[in-house]
Short mmCIF file of N, CA, C and O in Angstrom, two decimals:
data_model
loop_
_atom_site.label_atom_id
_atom_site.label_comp_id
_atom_site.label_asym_id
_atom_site.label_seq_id
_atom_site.Cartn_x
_atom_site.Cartn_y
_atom_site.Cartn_z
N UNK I 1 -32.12 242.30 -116.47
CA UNK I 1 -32.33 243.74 -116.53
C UNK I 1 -31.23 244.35 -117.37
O UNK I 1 -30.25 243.66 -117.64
N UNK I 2 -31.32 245.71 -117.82
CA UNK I 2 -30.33 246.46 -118.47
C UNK I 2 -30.49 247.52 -118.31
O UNK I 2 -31.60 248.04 -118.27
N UNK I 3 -29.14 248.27 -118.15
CA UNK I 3 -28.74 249.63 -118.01
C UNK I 3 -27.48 250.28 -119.04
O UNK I 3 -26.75 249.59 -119.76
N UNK I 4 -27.45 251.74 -118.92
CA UNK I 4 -26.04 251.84 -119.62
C UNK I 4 -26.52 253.26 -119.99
O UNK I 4 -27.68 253.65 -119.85
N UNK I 5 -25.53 253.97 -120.45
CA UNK I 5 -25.25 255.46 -121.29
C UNK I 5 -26.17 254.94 -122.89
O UNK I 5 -26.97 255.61 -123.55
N UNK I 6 -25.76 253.77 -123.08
CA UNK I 6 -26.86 253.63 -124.37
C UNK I 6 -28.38 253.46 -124.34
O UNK I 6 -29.04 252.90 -125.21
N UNK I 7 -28.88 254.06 -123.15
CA UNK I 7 -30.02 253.64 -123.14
C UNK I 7 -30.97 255.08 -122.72
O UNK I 7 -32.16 255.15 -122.39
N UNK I 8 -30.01 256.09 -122.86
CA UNK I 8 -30.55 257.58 -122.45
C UNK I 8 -30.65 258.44 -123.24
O UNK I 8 -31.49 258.56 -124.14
N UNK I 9 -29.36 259.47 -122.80
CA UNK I 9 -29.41 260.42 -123.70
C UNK I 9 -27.60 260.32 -125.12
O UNK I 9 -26.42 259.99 -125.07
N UNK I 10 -28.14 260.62 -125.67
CA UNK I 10 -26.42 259.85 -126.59
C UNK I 10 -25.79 261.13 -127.40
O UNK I 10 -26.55 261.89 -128.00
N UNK I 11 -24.87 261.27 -127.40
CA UNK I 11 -24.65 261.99 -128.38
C UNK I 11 -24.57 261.56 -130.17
O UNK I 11 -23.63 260.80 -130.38
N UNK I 12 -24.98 261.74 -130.82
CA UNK I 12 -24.54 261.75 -132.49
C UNK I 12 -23.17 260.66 -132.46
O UNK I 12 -22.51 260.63 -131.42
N UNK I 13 -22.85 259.99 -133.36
CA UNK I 13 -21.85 259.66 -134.30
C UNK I 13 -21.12 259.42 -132.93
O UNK I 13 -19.91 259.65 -132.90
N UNK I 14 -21.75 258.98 -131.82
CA UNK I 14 -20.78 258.33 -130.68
C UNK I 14 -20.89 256.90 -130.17
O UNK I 14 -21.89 256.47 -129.59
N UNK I 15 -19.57 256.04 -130.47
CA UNK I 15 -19.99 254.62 -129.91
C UNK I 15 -20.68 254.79 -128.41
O UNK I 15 -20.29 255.63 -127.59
N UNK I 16 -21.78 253.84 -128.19
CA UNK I 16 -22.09 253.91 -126.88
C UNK I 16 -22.52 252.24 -126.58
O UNK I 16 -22.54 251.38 -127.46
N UNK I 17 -22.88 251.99 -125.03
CA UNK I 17 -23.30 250.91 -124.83
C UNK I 17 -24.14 251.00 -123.77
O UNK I 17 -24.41 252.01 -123.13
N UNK I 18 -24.64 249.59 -123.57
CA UNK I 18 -25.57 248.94 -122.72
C UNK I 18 -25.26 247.85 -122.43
O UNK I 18 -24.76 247.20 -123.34
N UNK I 19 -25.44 247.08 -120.89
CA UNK I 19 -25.12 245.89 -120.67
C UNK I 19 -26.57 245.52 -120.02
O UNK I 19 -27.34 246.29 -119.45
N UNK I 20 -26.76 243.83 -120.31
CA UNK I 20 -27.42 243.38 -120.05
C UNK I 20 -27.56 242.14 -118.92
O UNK I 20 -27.24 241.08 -119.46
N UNK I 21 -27.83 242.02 -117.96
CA UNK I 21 -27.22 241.10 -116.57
C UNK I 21 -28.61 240.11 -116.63
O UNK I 21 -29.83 240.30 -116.63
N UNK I 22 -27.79 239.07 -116.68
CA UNK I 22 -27.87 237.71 -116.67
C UNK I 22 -28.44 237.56 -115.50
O UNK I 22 -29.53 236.99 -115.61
N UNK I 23 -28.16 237.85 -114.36
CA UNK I 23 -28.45 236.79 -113.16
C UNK I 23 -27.91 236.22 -112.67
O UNK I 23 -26.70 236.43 -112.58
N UNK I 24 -28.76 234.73 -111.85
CA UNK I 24 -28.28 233.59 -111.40
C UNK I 24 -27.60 232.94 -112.22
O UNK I 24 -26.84 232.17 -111.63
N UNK I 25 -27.46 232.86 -113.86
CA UNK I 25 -26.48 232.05 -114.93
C UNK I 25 -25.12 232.24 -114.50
O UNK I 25 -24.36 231.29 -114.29
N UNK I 26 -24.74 233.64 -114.36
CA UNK I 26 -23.01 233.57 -114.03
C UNK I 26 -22.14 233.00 -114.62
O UNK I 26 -22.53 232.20 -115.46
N UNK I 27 -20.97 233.11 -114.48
CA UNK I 27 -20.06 232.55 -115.01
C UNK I 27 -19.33 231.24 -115.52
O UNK I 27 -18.37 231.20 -116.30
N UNK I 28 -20.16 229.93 -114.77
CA UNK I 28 -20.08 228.93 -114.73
C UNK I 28 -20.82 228.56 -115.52
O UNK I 28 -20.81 227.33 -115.56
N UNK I 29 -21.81 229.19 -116.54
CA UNK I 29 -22.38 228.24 -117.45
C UNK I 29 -21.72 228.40 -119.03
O UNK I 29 -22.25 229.23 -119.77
N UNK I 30 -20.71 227.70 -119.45
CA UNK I 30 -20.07 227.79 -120.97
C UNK I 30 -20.32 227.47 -121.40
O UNK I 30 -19.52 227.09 -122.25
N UNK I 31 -22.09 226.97 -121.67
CA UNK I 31 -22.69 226.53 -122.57
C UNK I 31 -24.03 227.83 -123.26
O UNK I 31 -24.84 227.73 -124.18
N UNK I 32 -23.72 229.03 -122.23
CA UNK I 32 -24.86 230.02 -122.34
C UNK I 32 -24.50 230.46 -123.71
O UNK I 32 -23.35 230.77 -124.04
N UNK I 33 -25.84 230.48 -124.70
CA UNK I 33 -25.91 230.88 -125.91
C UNK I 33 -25.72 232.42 -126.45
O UNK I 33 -25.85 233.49 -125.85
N UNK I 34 -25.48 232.24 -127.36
CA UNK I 34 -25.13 234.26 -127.54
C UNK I 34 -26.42 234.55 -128.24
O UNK I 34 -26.63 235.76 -128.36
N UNK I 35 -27.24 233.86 -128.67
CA UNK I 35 -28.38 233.89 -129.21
C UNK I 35 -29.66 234.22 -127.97
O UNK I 35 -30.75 234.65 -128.34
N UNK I 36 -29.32 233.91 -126.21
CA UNK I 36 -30.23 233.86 -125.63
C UNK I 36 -30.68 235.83 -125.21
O UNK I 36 -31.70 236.30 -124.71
N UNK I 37 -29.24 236.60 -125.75
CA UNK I 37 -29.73 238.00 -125.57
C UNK I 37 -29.95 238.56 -127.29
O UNK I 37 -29.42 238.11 -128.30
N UNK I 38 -30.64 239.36 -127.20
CA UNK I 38 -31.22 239.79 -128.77
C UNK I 38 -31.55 241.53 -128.80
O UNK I 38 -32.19 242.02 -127.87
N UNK I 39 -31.20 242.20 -129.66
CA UNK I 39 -31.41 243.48 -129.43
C UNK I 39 -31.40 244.04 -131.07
O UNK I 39 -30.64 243.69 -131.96
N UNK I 40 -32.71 245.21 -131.16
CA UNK I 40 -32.44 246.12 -132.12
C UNK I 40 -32.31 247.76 -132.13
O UNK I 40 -32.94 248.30 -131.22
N UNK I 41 -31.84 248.33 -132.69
CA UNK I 41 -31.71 249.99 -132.56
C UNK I 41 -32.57 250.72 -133.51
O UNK I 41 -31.99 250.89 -134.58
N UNK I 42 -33.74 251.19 -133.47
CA UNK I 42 -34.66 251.56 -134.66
C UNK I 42 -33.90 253.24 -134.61
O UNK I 42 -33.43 253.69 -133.56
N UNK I 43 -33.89 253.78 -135.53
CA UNK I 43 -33.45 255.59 -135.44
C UNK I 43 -34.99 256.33 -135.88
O UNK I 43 -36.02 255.84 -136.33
N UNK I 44 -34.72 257.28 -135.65
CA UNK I 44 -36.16 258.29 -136.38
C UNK I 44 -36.90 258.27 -136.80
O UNK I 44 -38.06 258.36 -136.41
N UNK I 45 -36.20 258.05 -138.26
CA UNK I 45 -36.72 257.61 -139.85
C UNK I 45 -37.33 255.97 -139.84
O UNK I 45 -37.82 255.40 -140.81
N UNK I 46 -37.18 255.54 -138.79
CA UNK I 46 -37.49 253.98 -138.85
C UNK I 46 -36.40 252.85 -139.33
O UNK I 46 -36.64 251.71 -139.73
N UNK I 47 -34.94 253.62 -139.16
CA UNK I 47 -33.64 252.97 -140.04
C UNK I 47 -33.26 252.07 -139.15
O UNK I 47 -33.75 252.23 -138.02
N UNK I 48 -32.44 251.03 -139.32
CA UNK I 48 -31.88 249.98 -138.23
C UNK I 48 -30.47 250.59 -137.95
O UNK I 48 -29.79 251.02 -138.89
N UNK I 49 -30.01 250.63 -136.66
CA UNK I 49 -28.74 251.03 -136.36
C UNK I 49 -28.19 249.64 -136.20
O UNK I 49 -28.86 248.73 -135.72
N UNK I 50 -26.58 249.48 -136.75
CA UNK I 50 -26.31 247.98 -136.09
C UNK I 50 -25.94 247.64 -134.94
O UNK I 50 -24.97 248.34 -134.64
N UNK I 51 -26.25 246.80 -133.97
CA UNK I 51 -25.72 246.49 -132.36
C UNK I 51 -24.92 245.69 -132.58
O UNK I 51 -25.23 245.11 -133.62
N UNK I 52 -23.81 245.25 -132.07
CA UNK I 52 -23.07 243.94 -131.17
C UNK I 52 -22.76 243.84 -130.24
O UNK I 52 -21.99 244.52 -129.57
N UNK I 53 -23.60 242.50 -129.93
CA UNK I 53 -23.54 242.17 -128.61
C UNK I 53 -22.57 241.25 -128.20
O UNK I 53 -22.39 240.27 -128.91
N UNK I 54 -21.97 241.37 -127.26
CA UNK I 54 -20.77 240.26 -126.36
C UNK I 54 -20.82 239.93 -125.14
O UNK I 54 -20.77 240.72 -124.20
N UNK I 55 -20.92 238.79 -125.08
CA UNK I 55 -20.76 237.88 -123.75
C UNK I 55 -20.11 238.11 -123.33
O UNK I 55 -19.07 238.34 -123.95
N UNK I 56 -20.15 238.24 -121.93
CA UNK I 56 -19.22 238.55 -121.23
C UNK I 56 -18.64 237.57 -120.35
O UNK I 56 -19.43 236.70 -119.99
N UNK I 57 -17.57 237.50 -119.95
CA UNK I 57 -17.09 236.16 -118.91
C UNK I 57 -18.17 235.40 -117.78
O UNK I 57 -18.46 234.20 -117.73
N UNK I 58 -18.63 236.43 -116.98
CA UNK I 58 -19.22 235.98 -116.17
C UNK I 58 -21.21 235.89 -116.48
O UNK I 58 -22.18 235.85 -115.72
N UNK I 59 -21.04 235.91 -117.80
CA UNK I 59 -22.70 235.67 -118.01
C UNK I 59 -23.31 236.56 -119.06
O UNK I 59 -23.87 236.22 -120.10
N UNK I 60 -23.08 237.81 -118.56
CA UNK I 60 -23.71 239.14 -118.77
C UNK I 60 -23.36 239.56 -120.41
O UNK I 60 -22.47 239.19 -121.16
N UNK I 61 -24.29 240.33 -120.55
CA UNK I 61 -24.00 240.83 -122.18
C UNK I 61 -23.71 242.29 -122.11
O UNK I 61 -24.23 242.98 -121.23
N UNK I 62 -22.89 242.80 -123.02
CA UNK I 62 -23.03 243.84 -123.57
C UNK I 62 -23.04 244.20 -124.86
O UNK I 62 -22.44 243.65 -125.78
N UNK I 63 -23.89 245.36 -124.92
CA UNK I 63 -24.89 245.88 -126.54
C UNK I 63 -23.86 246.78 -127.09
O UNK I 63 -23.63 247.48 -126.10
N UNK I 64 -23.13 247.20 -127.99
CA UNK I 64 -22.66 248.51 -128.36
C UNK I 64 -23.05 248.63 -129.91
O UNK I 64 -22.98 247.75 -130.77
N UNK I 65 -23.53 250.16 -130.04
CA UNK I 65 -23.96 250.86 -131.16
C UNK I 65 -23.47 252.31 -131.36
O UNK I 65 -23.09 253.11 -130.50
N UNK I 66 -23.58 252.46 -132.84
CA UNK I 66 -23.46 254.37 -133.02
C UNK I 66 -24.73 254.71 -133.62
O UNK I 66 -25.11 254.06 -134.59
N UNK I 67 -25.42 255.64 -133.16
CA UNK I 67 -26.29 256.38 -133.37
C UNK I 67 -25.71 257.10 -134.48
O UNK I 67 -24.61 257.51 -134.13
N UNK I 68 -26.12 257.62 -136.34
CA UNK I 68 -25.97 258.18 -136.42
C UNK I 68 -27.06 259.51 -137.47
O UNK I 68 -26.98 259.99 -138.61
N UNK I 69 -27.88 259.65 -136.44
CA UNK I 69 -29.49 260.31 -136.66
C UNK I 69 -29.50 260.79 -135.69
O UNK I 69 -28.82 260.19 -134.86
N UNK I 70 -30.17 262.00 -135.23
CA UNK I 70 -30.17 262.92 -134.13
C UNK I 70 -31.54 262.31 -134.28
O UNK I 70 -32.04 261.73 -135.25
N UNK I 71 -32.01 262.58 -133.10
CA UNK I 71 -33.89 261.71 -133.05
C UNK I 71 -33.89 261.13 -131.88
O UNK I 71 -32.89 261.07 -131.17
N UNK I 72 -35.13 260.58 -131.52
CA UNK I 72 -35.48 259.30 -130.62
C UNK I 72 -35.24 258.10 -131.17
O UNK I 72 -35.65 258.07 -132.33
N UNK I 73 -34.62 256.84 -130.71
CA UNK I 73 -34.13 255.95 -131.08
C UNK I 73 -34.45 254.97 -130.00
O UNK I 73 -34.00 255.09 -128.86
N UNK I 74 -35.41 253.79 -130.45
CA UNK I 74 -35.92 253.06 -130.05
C UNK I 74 -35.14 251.58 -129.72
O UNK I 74 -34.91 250.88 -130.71
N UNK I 75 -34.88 251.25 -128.89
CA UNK I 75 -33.92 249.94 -128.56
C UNK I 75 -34.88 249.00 -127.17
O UNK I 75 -35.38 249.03 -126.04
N UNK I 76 -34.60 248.22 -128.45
CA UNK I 76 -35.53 246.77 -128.04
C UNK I 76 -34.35 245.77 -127.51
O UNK I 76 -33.34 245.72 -128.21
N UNK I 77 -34.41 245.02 -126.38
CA UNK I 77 -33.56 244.06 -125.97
C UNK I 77 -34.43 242.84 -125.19
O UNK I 77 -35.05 242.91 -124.13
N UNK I 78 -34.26 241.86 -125.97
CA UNK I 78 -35.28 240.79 -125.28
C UNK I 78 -34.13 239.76 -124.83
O UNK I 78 -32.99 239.68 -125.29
N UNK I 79 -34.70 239.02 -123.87
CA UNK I 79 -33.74 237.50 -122.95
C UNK I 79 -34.42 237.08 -123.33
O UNK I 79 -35.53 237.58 -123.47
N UNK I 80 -34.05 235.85 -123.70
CA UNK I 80 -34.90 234.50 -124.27
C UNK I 80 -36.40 234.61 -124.29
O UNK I 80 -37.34 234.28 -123.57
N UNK I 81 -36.13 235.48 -125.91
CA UNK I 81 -37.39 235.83 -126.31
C UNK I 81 -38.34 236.77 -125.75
O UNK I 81 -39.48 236.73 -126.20
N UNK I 82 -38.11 237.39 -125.06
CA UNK I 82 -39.07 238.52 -123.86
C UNK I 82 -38.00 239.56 -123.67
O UNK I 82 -36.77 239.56 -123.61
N UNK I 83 -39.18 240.62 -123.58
CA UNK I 83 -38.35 242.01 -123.68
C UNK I 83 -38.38 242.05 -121.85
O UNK I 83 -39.27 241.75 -121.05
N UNK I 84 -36.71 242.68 -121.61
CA UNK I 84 -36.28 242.86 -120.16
C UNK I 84 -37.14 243.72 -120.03
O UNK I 84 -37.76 244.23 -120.96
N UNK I 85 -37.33 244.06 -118.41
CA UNK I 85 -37.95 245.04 -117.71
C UNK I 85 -37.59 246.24 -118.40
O UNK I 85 -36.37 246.43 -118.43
N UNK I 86 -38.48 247.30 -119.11
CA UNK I 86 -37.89 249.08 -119.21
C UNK I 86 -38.25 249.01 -120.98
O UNK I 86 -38.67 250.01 -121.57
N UNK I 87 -37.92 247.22 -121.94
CA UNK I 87 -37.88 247.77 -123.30
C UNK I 87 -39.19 247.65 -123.79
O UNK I 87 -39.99 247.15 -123.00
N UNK I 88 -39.69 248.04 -125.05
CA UNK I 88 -38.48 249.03 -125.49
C UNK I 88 -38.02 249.99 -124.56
O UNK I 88 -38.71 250.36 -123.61
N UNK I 89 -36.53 250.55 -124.88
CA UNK I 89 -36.48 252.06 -124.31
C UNK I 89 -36.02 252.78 -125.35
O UNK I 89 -35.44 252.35 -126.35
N UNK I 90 -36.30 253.98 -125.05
CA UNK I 90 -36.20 255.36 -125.93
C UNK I 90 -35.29 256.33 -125.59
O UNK I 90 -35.39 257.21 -124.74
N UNK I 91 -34.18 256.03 -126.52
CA UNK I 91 -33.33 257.16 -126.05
C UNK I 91 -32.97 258.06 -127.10
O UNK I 91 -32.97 257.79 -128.30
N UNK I 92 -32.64 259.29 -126.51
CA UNK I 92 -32.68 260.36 -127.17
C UNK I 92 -31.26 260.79 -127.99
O UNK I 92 -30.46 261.36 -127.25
N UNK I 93 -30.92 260.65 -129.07
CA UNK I 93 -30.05 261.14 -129.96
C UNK I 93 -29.49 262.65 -129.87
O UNK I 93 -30.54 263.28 -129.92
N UNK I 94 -28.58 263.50 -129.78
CA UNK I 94 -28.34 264.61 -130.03
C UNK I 94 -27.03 265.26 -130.34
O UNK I 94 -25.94 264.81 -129.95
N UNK I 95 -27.19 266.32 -131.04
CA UNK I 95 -25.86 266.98 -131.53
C UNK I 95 -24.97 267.96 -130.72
O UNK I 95 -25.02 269.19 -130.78
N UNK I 96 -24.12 267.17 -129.92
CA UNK I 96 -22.98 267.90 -128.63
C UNK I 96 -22.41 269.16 -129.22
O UNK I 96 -21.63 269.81 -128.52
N UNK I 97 -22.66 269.48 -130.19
CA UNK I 97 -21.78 270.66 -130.98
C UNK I 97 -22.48 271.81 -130.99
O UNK I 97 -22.01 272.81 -131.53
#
């Protein structure tokens, strides 16, 4: 599953993130691939935002991106090959100013 501030409402031109939980894998597997979480950020216009994602010690991933298009912004995150429960999700871009 995944949750996070990057997956709602965002402000503009602000790093944000999302983490993605592993499960039963945990921490004990140092062979878990960084390839087994996968994610894209579509913006408005249909533009790619860039993500990076990082493993985290105990399994889990986290996504971080900057939005920088005010719009709906479409973020796809699949686990080995299949989109988690919720994606795509659609979150909303906007200007805090």
């Amino acid at each position: 599953k995944a949750n996070g501030k990057g997956l709602g409402a965002i402000p503009v031109n602000m790093p944000t993130s999302f983490q993605v939980f592993t499960g039963a894998l945990g921490s004990n597997n140092g062979n878990l691939s960084n390839n087994l979480v996968r994610s894209t950020v579509t913006g408005p216009k249909g533009e790619l935002v860039p993500v990076k994602l990082f493993q985290q010690p105990n399994g889990d991933f986290v996504g971080e991106f900057t939005p920088v298009s005010i719009g709906e912004h479409r973020i796809d995150i699949l686990y080995a090959g299949h989109p988690v429960n919720g994606s795509p999700f659609m979150a909303n871009v906007y200007d805090p100013h």
